[in-house]
Amino acid sequence: MGILLLLVALIFEITFAIYCIVTEQNHKKIKNWISIAAFTVFVILTVSSVIVWSFRWVMLAILLFLLAIIGTVSLILKKSNIKQYKTSNIVWKSITMILTFVFVLSPVIIFPQHQSPKVTGEYEVATTTDTYVDKNRIEEFTNKGDNRFVNVEFWYPKNADGTYPLLVFSHGAYGIKTSNRSTYTELASHGYVVVSIDHPYHSFYTRSEEGTIATISSDFRDEFEKNMNKGVYSNEERYNIIQKWMKLRTDDMNFVIDTILKKSKNDNNSLYQHIDTEKIGVFGHSMGGAASVWLDRERNDISAVVNIDAPFFSELVYKKEMNDFVASSKDFTTPLLNIYSDDVWGQLENNSIYIANKLNNEHFKDAYTTHFKGAKHLSLTDLPLFSPILTNILQGGKADIDKLYCIETENELILKFFDFELKGIGHFTPKETY
């Protein structure tokens, strides 16, 4: 819709400028009436929900409102066509307005209004945020001696009347805790308490309840980008960096889970009282998926894991004599669902980082594995719906799979998996390819 509105604005401004030049008049009265009409149409479209009000429309609304006010005052004071006609003035005004519309419509274009993934559960979903401060850890990214804080957001059944399994989500590198909001909402609507973690300085942006802001660390970003470029780091260096990343991630996840378990015993907040602490699942995208699998190796209370497009970092063993990675020989016995995009699927056989993910790995013989054909790495998050342009830039092109179908199918699979493994509901037999 943003591009359509911009085209309308461009066509109007150019056509009106040509009309003024041909007739050698300013036609300010006509312009004033059109400004008033444009704002009126915008209000009607918003009230009728054709335009769903959100942050993306704020700048356009302000511009149309100001133009309508100026037009109304001008008509009342009868200031039409007072200024002497000059072609240069018409041209410059037209160019200025075109650039202004490009600016105010940029949020609508970058973050277009979109159809939300369906929510199929019986429960209305509520959300709440919190900040947990880990008094046993000093923040390594700031060198200020402060304790590390971890921001979390919960999605849970509103007006809950029972206890529900706890699901813990970890975002990918540069991600945010709302990266898979539609997944959390769908799960919560079916009777789960979902908590998503912002990993400060691994997250693009996070803000604590007290207002402390943490953006992505330049050191982490530099490490990550170099690690993605083959040949910058040796395999031994890559292995050590991965260990560091995973320790930070799993320490955050362990801390959050332990805090929630403690609050479920000592905190009167109804949210914590509705958590079934005997049924815990973890899941994550990309680096968060790797951390989820890793976390299961550290804890005995995790009953199900979903890995979304991530390597099994926990299963990598660096062999100095080979200068390469081999897969761990330890069986993985917790129920596991792997969901892969084309980006990862194509690396399972030829990238040693994914050696443990290979389909013939006997130590993961009971894992469920499925492939979303035509999907790219970010297709398995909500970002393609929220910002197709930004997604295509970050992942180097447009995915072939329909973005709404992809996320809805992924959400359905994750729900069925957790239902089967944590609640004993139904059966779970995913297709090999979607």
Coordinates of C-alpha atoms in Angstrom, one line a residue:
M1 CA 0.0 0.0 0.0
G2 CA 2.9 2.4 0.7
I3 CA 4.2 2.1 -2.8
L4 CA 0.7 2.6 -4.2
L5 CA 0.2 5.8 -2.1
L6 CA 3.7 7.1 -3.2
L7 CA 2.8 6.5 -6.8
V8 CA -0.5 8.4 -6.4
A9 CA 1.3 11.3 -4.7
L10 CA 4.0 11.4 -7.4
I11 CA 1.4 11.3 -10.2
F12 CA -0.6 14.0 -8.6
E13 CA 2.3 16.3 -7.9
I14 CA 3.7 16.0 -11.4
T15 CA 0.3 16.3 -13.1
F16 CA -0.6 19.4 -11.0
A17 CA 2.8 21.0 -11.6
I18 CA 2.3 20.5 -15.4
Y19 CA -1.2 21.9 -15.2
C20 CA 0.0 25.0 -13.4
I21 CA 2.9 25.5 -15.9
V22 CA 0.6 25.1 -18.9
T23 CA -2.0 27.5 -17.5
E24 CA 0.6 29.8 -16.0
Q25 CA -1.4 30.0 -12.7
N26 CA -0.7 28.7 -9.1
H27 CA -4.2 27.2 -8.7
K28 CA -3.7 27.3 -4.9
K29 CA -7.4 27.1 -4.2
I30 CA -7.7 23.7 -6.0
K31 CA -4.6 22.5 -4.1
N32 CA -6.1 23.5 -0.8
W33 CA -9.3 21.6 -1.5
I34 CA -7.3 18.5 -2.6
S35 CA -5.3 18.7 0.7
I36 CA -8.5 18.8 2.7
A37 CA -10.0 15.9 0.7
A38 CA -6.8 13.8 1.1
F39 CA -6.8 14.1 4.9
T40 CA -10.6 13.3 4.9
V41 CA -10.0 10.2 2.8
F42 CA -7.2 9.1 5.1
V43 CA -9.4 9.5 8.2
I44 CA -12.2 7.5 6.5
L45 CA -9.8 4.7 5.5
T46 CA -8.4 4.6 9.1
V47 CA -11.8 4.6 10.8
S48 CA -13.0 1.9 8.4
S49 CA -9.9 -0.2 9.2
V50 CA -8.7 -0.3 5.6
I51 CA -5.7 1.4 7.1
V52 CA -4.8 -0.3 10.4
W53 CA -3.4 2.4 12.6
S54 CA 0.2 1.9 13.8
F55 CA 3.5 3.6 14.0
R56 CA 4.0 3.3 10.2
W57 CA 1.2 5.8 9.5
V58 CA 2.1 8.6 12.0
M59 CA 4.3 10.8 9.8
L60 CA 1.8 10.6 6.9
A61 CA -1.1 11.5 9.2
I62 CA 0.8 14.5 10.6
L63 CA 1.7 15.7 7.1
L64 CA -1.8 15.4 5.7
F65 CA -3.3 17.0 8.8
L66 CA -0.9 20.0 8.5
L67 CA -1.7 20.4 4.8
A68 CA -5.4 20.2 5.5
I69 CA -5.1 22.9 8.2
I70 CA -3.0 25.2 6.0
G71 CA -5.5 24.6 3.1
T72 CA -8.5 25.4 5.4
V73 CA -7.0 28.6 6.7
S74 CA -6.0 29.7 3.2
L75 CA -9.5 29.2 2.0
I76 CA -11.0 31.0 4.9
L77 CA -8.7 34.0 4.4
K78 CA -9.2 33.7 0.6
K79 CA -5.4 33.7 -0.1
S80 CA -5.8 31.8 -3.3
N81 CA -3.5 32.8 -6.2
I82 CA -2.2 35.9 -4.3
K83 CA 1.4 35.2 -5.2
Q84 CA 2.7 36.0 -8.6
Y85 CA 3.1 32.9 -10.8
K86 CA 6.7 31.7 -11.4
T87 CA 7.5 28.4 -13.1
S88 CA 10.6 27.9 -10.9
N89 CA 8.4 28.1 -7.8
I90 CA 6.0 25.5 -9.1
V91 CA 8.8 23.1 -10.0
W92 CA 10.6 23.5 -6.6
K93 CA 7.4 23.1 -4.6
S94 CA 6.6 20.0 -6.6
I95 CA 10.0 18.5 -6.0
T96 CA 9.9 19.4 -2.3
M97 CA 6.5 17.7 -1.8
I98 CA 7.6 14.6 -3.7
L99 CA 10.7 14.3 -1.4
T100 CA 8.4 15.0 1.6
F101 CA 6.0 12.2 0.6
V102 CA 9.0 9.8 0.1
F103 CA 10.1 10.6 3.6
V104 CA 6.8 10.2 5.4
L105 CA 5.8 7.1 3.4
S106 CA 9.1 5.3 4.1
P107 CA 7.9 3.6 7.2
V108 CA 4.8 2.3 5.3
I109 CA 7.1 1.0 2.5
I110 CA 9.8 -0.5 4.7
F111 CA 7.3 -1.9 7.2
P112 CA 4.1 -2.5 5.2
Q113 CA 0.7 -3.3 6.5
H114 CA 0.4 -7.1 6.3
Q115 CA -1.9 -10.0 7.0
S116 CA -1.1 -11.5 10.4
P117 CA -0.6 -15.3 10.8
K118 CA -3.7 -17.0 12.1
V119 CA -4.1 -17.8 15.7
T120 CA -6.1 -21.0 16.2
G121 CA -6.2 -21.7 19.9
E122 CA -9.1 -21.2 22.3
Y123 CA -7.2 -18.9 24.8
E124 CA -7.0 -15.1 24.5
V125 CA -3.3 -14.2 24.8
A126 CA -1.8 -11.7 27.2
T127 CA 1.8 -10.4 27.3
T128 CA 4.0 -8.9 29.9
T129 CA 7.7 -8.0 30.1
D130 CA 10.3 -8.2 32.9
T131 CA 14.0 -7.7 33.5
Y132 CA 16.0 -10.2 35.5
V133 CA 19.3 -9.1 37.0
D134 CA 21.9 -11.8 37.4
K135 CA 23.8 -11.0 40.6
N136 CA 26.3 -13.8 39.9
R137 CA 27.5 -12.4 36.6
I138 CA 29.3 -9.2 35.6
E139 CA 28.4 -7.7 32.2
E140 CA 31.5 -8.4 30.0
F141 CA 30.5 -6.0 27.2
T142 CA 30.5 -2.7 29.2
N143 CA 33.5 -3.0 31.6
K144 CA 31.5 -1.0 34.2
G145 CA 31.3 -3.7 36.7
D146 CA 27.5 -3.9 36.4
N147 CA 25.6 -7.1 36.8
R148 CA 24.2 -8.6 33.6
F149 CA 20.5 -8.0 33.0
V150 CA 18.3 -10.1 30.8
N151 CA 15.1 -8.8 29.4
V152 CA 12.2 -11.2 28.8
E153 CA 8.7 -11.1 27.5
F154 CA 5.9 -13.6 28.2
W155 CA 3.0 -14.7 26.1
Y156 CA 0.4 -16.7 28.1
P157 CA -3.3 -17.6 28.3
K158 CA -5.3 -14.7 29.7
N159 CA -7.6 -15.5 32.6
A160 CA -5.7 -18.8 33.0
D161 CA -7.4 -21.4 35.1
G162 CA -4.8 -24.2 35.1
T163 CA -1.1 -24.8 34.7
Y164 CA 0.7 -24.8 31.4
P165 CA 4.0 -26.0 30.0
L166 CA 6.9 -23.5 29.9
L167 CA 8.5 -22.8 26.5
V168 CA 11.7 -20.8 26.4
F169 CA 12.8 -19.1 23.1
S170 CA 16.2 -17.7 22.1
H171 CA 16.6 -15.4 19.1
G172 CA 19.3 -15.5 16.4
A173 CA 22.4 -13.3 16.1
Y174 CA 21.3 -9.6 15.7
G175 CA 17.8 -10.7 16.5
I176 CA 15.2 -9.5 19.1
K177 CA 12.9 -11.3 21.5
T178 CA 9.9 -10.6 19.3
S179 CA 11.4 -12.2 16.2
N180 CA 8.9 -15.0 16.2
R181 CA 6.0 -13.2 17.9
S182 CA 3.4 -15.1 15.8
T183 CA 4.8 -18.4 17.0
Y184 CA 4.6 -17.4 20.6
T185 CA 1.1 -16.1 20.2
E186 CA -0.1 -19.3 18.5
L187 CA 1.5 -21.5 21.2
A188 CA 0.0 -19.4 24.1
S189 CA -3.4 -19.6 22.5
H190 CA -3.2 -23.3 22.9
G191 CA -2.2 -23.3 26.5
Y192 CA 1.5 -22.6 26.8
V193 CA 3.5 -20.0 28.7
V194 CA 6.1 -18.8 26.3
V195 CA 9.0 -16.6 27.4
S196 CA 11.3 -15.1 24.9
I197 CA 14.8 -13.8 25.9
D198 CA 16.7 -10.7 24.7
H199 CA 20.4 -11.5 24.9
P200 CA 21.9 -8.1 25.6
Y201 CA 24.7 -7.1 23.1
H202 CA 23.8 -10.1 20.9
S203 CA 20.4 -8.6 20.3
F204 CA 20.0 -5.7 17.8
Y205 CA 18.2 -3.7 20.5
T206 CA 16.9 -4.3 24.0
R207 CA 15.5 -2.0 26.7
S208 CA 15.2 -3.0 30.4
E209 CA 12.2 -2.2 32.5
E210 CA 14.3 0.6 34.2
G211 CA 15.1 2.1 30.8
T212 CA 18.6 0.8 30.3
I213 CA 19.3 0.3 26.5
A214 CA 21.7 -2.2 25.1
T215 CA 22.4 -2.4 21.4
I216 CA 24.4 -5.0 19.5
S217 CA 28.1 -5.1 20.5
S218 CA 30.5 -4.0 17.7
D219 CA 32.9 -6.6 18.9
F220 CA 30.3 -9.4 18.6
R221 CA 29.2 -8.1 15.2
D222 CA 32.8 -8.0 14.0
E223 CA 33.4 -11.6 15.3
F224 CA 30.2 -12.9 13.7
E225 CA 30.8 -11.3 10.3
K226 CA 34.4 -12.6 10.2
N227 CA 33.3 -16.0 11.3
M228 CA 30.8 -16.1 8.4
N229 CA 33.6 -15.4 5.9
K230 CA 35.6 -18.5 5.3
G231 CA 39.4 -18.2 5.8
V232 CA 39.4 -15.2 8.2
Y233 CA 39.6 -17.4 11.3
S234 CA 41.2 -20.7 11.6
N235 CA 38.9 -23.6 12.6
E236 CA 40.5 -23.6 16.1
E237 CA 39.7 -19.9 16.4
R238 CA 36.2 -20.5 15.2
Y239 CA 35.7 -23.3 17.7
N240 CA 36.8 -21.0 20.6
I241 CA 34.6 -18.2 19.5
I242 CA 31.6 -20.5 19.2
Q243 CA 32.3 -21.8 22.8
K244 CA 32.3 -18.2 24.0
W245 CA 29.0 -17.3 22.2
M246 CA 27.3 -20.4 23.5
K247 CA 28.4 -19.9 27.1
L248 CA 26.8 -16.4 27.1
R249 CA 23.6 -17.7 25.5
T250 CA 23.2 -20.8 27.7
D251 CA 24.1 -18.8 30.8
D252 CA 21.3 -16.4 30.0
M253 CA 18.8 -19.2 29.3
N254 CA 19.8 -21.1 32.5
F255 CA 19.4 -18.0 34.5
V256 CA 16.0 -17.2 33.1
I257 CA 14.7 -20.7 33.6
D258 CA 16.1 -20.9 37.1
T259 CA 14.6 -17.5 37.9
I260 CA 11.2 -18.6 36.7
L261 CA 11.3 -21.9 38.6
K262 CA 12.2 -19.9 41.8
K263 CA 9.4 -17.4 41.2
S264 CA 6.9 -20.2 40.7
K265 CA 7.6 -21.3 44.3
N266 CA 8.0 -17.9 46.0
D267 CA 6.2 -15.3 43.8
N268 CA 2.5 -14.7 44.2
N269 CA 2.2 -13.3 40.6
S270 CA -0.5 -15.4 38.9
L271 CA 1.7 -15.8 35.8
Y272 CA 4.3 -17.9 37.6
Q273 CA 1.6 -19.8 39.5
H274 CA 0.2 -21.0 36.1
I275 CA 3.4 -22.6 34.9
D276 CA 3.8 -26.3 35.0
T277 CA 7.5 -26.6 36.0
E278 CA 7.6 -30.3 35.2
K279 CA 7.1 -29.6 31.5
I280 CA 9.7 -27.4 29.9
G281 CA 10.5 -27.0 26.2
V282 CA 13.2 -24.8 24.6
F283 CA 13.4 -23.5 21.0
G284 CA 15.3 -20.9 19.1
H285 CA 16.2 -19.6 15.6
S286 CA 19.7 -19.7 14.2
M287 CA 22.2 -19.1 17.1
G288 CA 19.3 -19.4 19.5
G289 CA 18.5 -22.8 18.1
A290 CA 22.1 -23.9 18.6
A291 CA 21.9 -22.6 22.2
S292 CA 18.6 -24.6 22.7
V293 CA 20.2 -27.8 21.7
W294 CA 23.3 -27.0 23.8
L295 CA 21.2 -26.2 26.8
D296 CA 19.6 -29.6 26.7
R297 CA 23.1 -31.1 27.3
E298 CA 23.4 -29.0 30.5
R299 CA 20.0 -29.6 32.1
N300 CA 17.9 -32.6 33.1
D301 CA 14.5 -30.8 33.2
I302 CA 14.1 -30.1 29.4
S303 CA 11.5 -32.4 27.8
A304 CA 11.5 -31.2 24.1
V305 CA 13.7 -29.0 21.8
V306 CA 13.0 -27.3 18.5
N307 CA 16.0 -26.2 16.5
I308 CA 15.2 -23.7 13.8
D309 CA 17.9 -23.4 11.1
A310 CA 20.9 -23.8 13.3
P311 CA 24.1 -26.0 13.5
F312 CA 24.6 -28.3 16.5
F313 CA 27.4 -26.3 18.0
S314 CA 27.2 -28.4 21.2
E315 CA 28.0 -31.5 19.1
L316 CA 31.2 -30.1 17.5
V317 CA 34.6 -31.5 18.5
Y318 CA 37.7 -29.8 17.1
K319 CA 40.4 -32.2 16.1
K320 CA 43.8 -30.4 16.0
E321 CA 45.5 -33.1 14.0
M322 CA 42.8 -32.8 11.3
N323 CA 42.3 -29.0 11.8
D324 CA 38.6 -29.7 11.4
F325 CA 35.4 -30.6 13.2
V326 CA 34.0 -34.0 13.9
A327 CA 30.6 -34.8 15.5
S328 CA 30.3 -35.8 19.1
S329 CA 29.7 -39.5 19.8
K330 CA 27.1 -38.9 22.5
D331 CA 23.5 -39.8 21.9
F332 CA 20.9 -37.1 22.0
T333 CA 17.8 -38.6 23.6
T334 CA 15.5 -35.6 24.2
P335 CA 12.8 -35.3 21.6
L336 CA 14.1 -32.9 18.9
L337 CA 12.5 -31.2 15.9
N338 CA 14.8 -29.7 13.3
I339 CA 13.4 -27.1 10.8
Y340 CA 15.7 -26.1 8.0
S341 CA 15.5 -23.5 5.2
D342 CA 17.3 -23.9 1.9
D343 CA 20.2 -21.8 3.3
V344 CA 21.1 -24.5 5.9
W345 CA 19.8 -27.5 4.0
G346 CA 22.3 -26.9 1.3
Q347 CA 25.2 -26.9 3.8
L348 CA 24.4 -30.1 5.7
E349 CA 26.7 -32.2 3.5
N350 CA 29.5 -29.8 2.6
N351 CA 30.1 -27.5 5.6
S352 CA 31.9 -29.0 8.6
I353 CA 30.1 -26.6 11.0
Y354 CA 27.0 -28.7 10.2
I355 CA 28.7 -32.1 10.4
A356 CA 26.6 -33.1 13.5
N357 CA 23.4 -32.1 11.7
K358 CA 23.9 -34.6 8.9
L359 CA 20.8 -36.7 8.4
N360 CA 22.8 -39.9 8.8
N361 CA 24.1 -39.0 12.3
E362 CA 23.1 -42.1 14.3
H363 CA 23.3 -40.1 17.6
F364 CA 20.3 -38.1 16.4
K365 CA 18.4 -41.0 14.8
D366 CA 15.2 -40.2 16.7
A367 CA 15.1 -36.5 15.7
Y368 CA 12.4 -35.2 13.4
T369 CA 13.8 -33.2 10.5
T370 CA 11.9 -31.2 7.9
H371 CA 12.9 -28.8 5.1
F372 CA 11.0 -25.7 3.9
K373 CA 11.8 -25.7 0.2
G374 CA 12.3 -22.2 -1.2
A375 CA 12.7 -20.7 2.3
K376 CA 15.7 -18.5 3.2
H377 CA 17.1 -18.2 6.7
L378 CA 14.9 -15.3 7.8
S379 CA 11.8 -16.9 6.3
L380 CA 11.5 -18.9 9.5
T381 CA 10.9 -15.6 11.5
D382 CA 8.2 -13.0 11.3
L383 CA 10.5 -10.4 9.7
P384 CA 9.5 -11.2 6.1
L385 CA 5.9 -10.2 7.0
F386 CA 7.0 -7.2 9.1
S387 CA 9.6 -5.8 6.6
P388 CA 10.1 -7.6 3.2
I389 CA 12.6 -5.0 2.0
L390 CA 14.8 -5.3 5.1
T391 CA 14.5 -9.1 5.0
N392 CA 15.7 -9.3 1.4
I393 CA 18.6 -7.0 2.1
L394 CA 19.7 -9.0 5.1
Q395 CA 19.4 -12.4 3.5
G396 CA 20.6 -11.4 0.0
G397 CA 17.4 -11.8 -2.0
K398 CA 13.8 -12.8 -1.9
A399 CA 12.7 -16.3 -0.8
D400 CA 10.7 -18.4 -3.2
I401 CA 8.3 -19.7 -0.6
D402 CA 5.2 -17.7 0.3
K403 CA 6.0 -15.9 3.5
L404 CA 2.6 -16.3 5.2
Y405 CA 2.4 -20.0 4.3
C406 CA 5.9 -20.5 5.6
I407 CA 5.4 -19.0 9.0
E408 CA 1.9 -20.4 9.5
T409 CA 3.1 -23.9 8.6
E410 CA 6.2 -23.6 10.9
N411 CA 3.9 -22.4 13.7
E412 CA 1.6 -25.4 13.2
L413 CA 4.5 -27.8 13.2
I414 CA 6.0 -26.4 16.4
L415 CA 2.6 -26.5 18.1
K416 CA 2.0 -30.1 17.1
F417 CA 5.4 -31.1 18.2
F418 CA 5.1 -29.6 21.7
D419 CA 1.6 -30.9 22.0
F420 CA 2.7 -34.4 21.3
E421 CA 5.9 -34.3 23.4
L422 CA 4.7 -32.2 26.4
K423 CA 1.0 -32.8 26.5
G424 CA 0.7 -36.2 24.9
I425 CA -1.9 -34.8 22.4
G426 CA -2.4 -36.4 19.0
H427 CA 0.6 -37.7 17.0
F428 CA 3.5 -36.1 15.2
T429 CA 4.6 -37.1 11.7
P430 CA 6.0 -34.1 9.8
K431 CA 6.6 -34.3 6.1
E432 CA 10.2 -34.3 4.9
T433 CA 9.6 -31.2 2.8
Y434 CA 7.1 -28.3 2.9

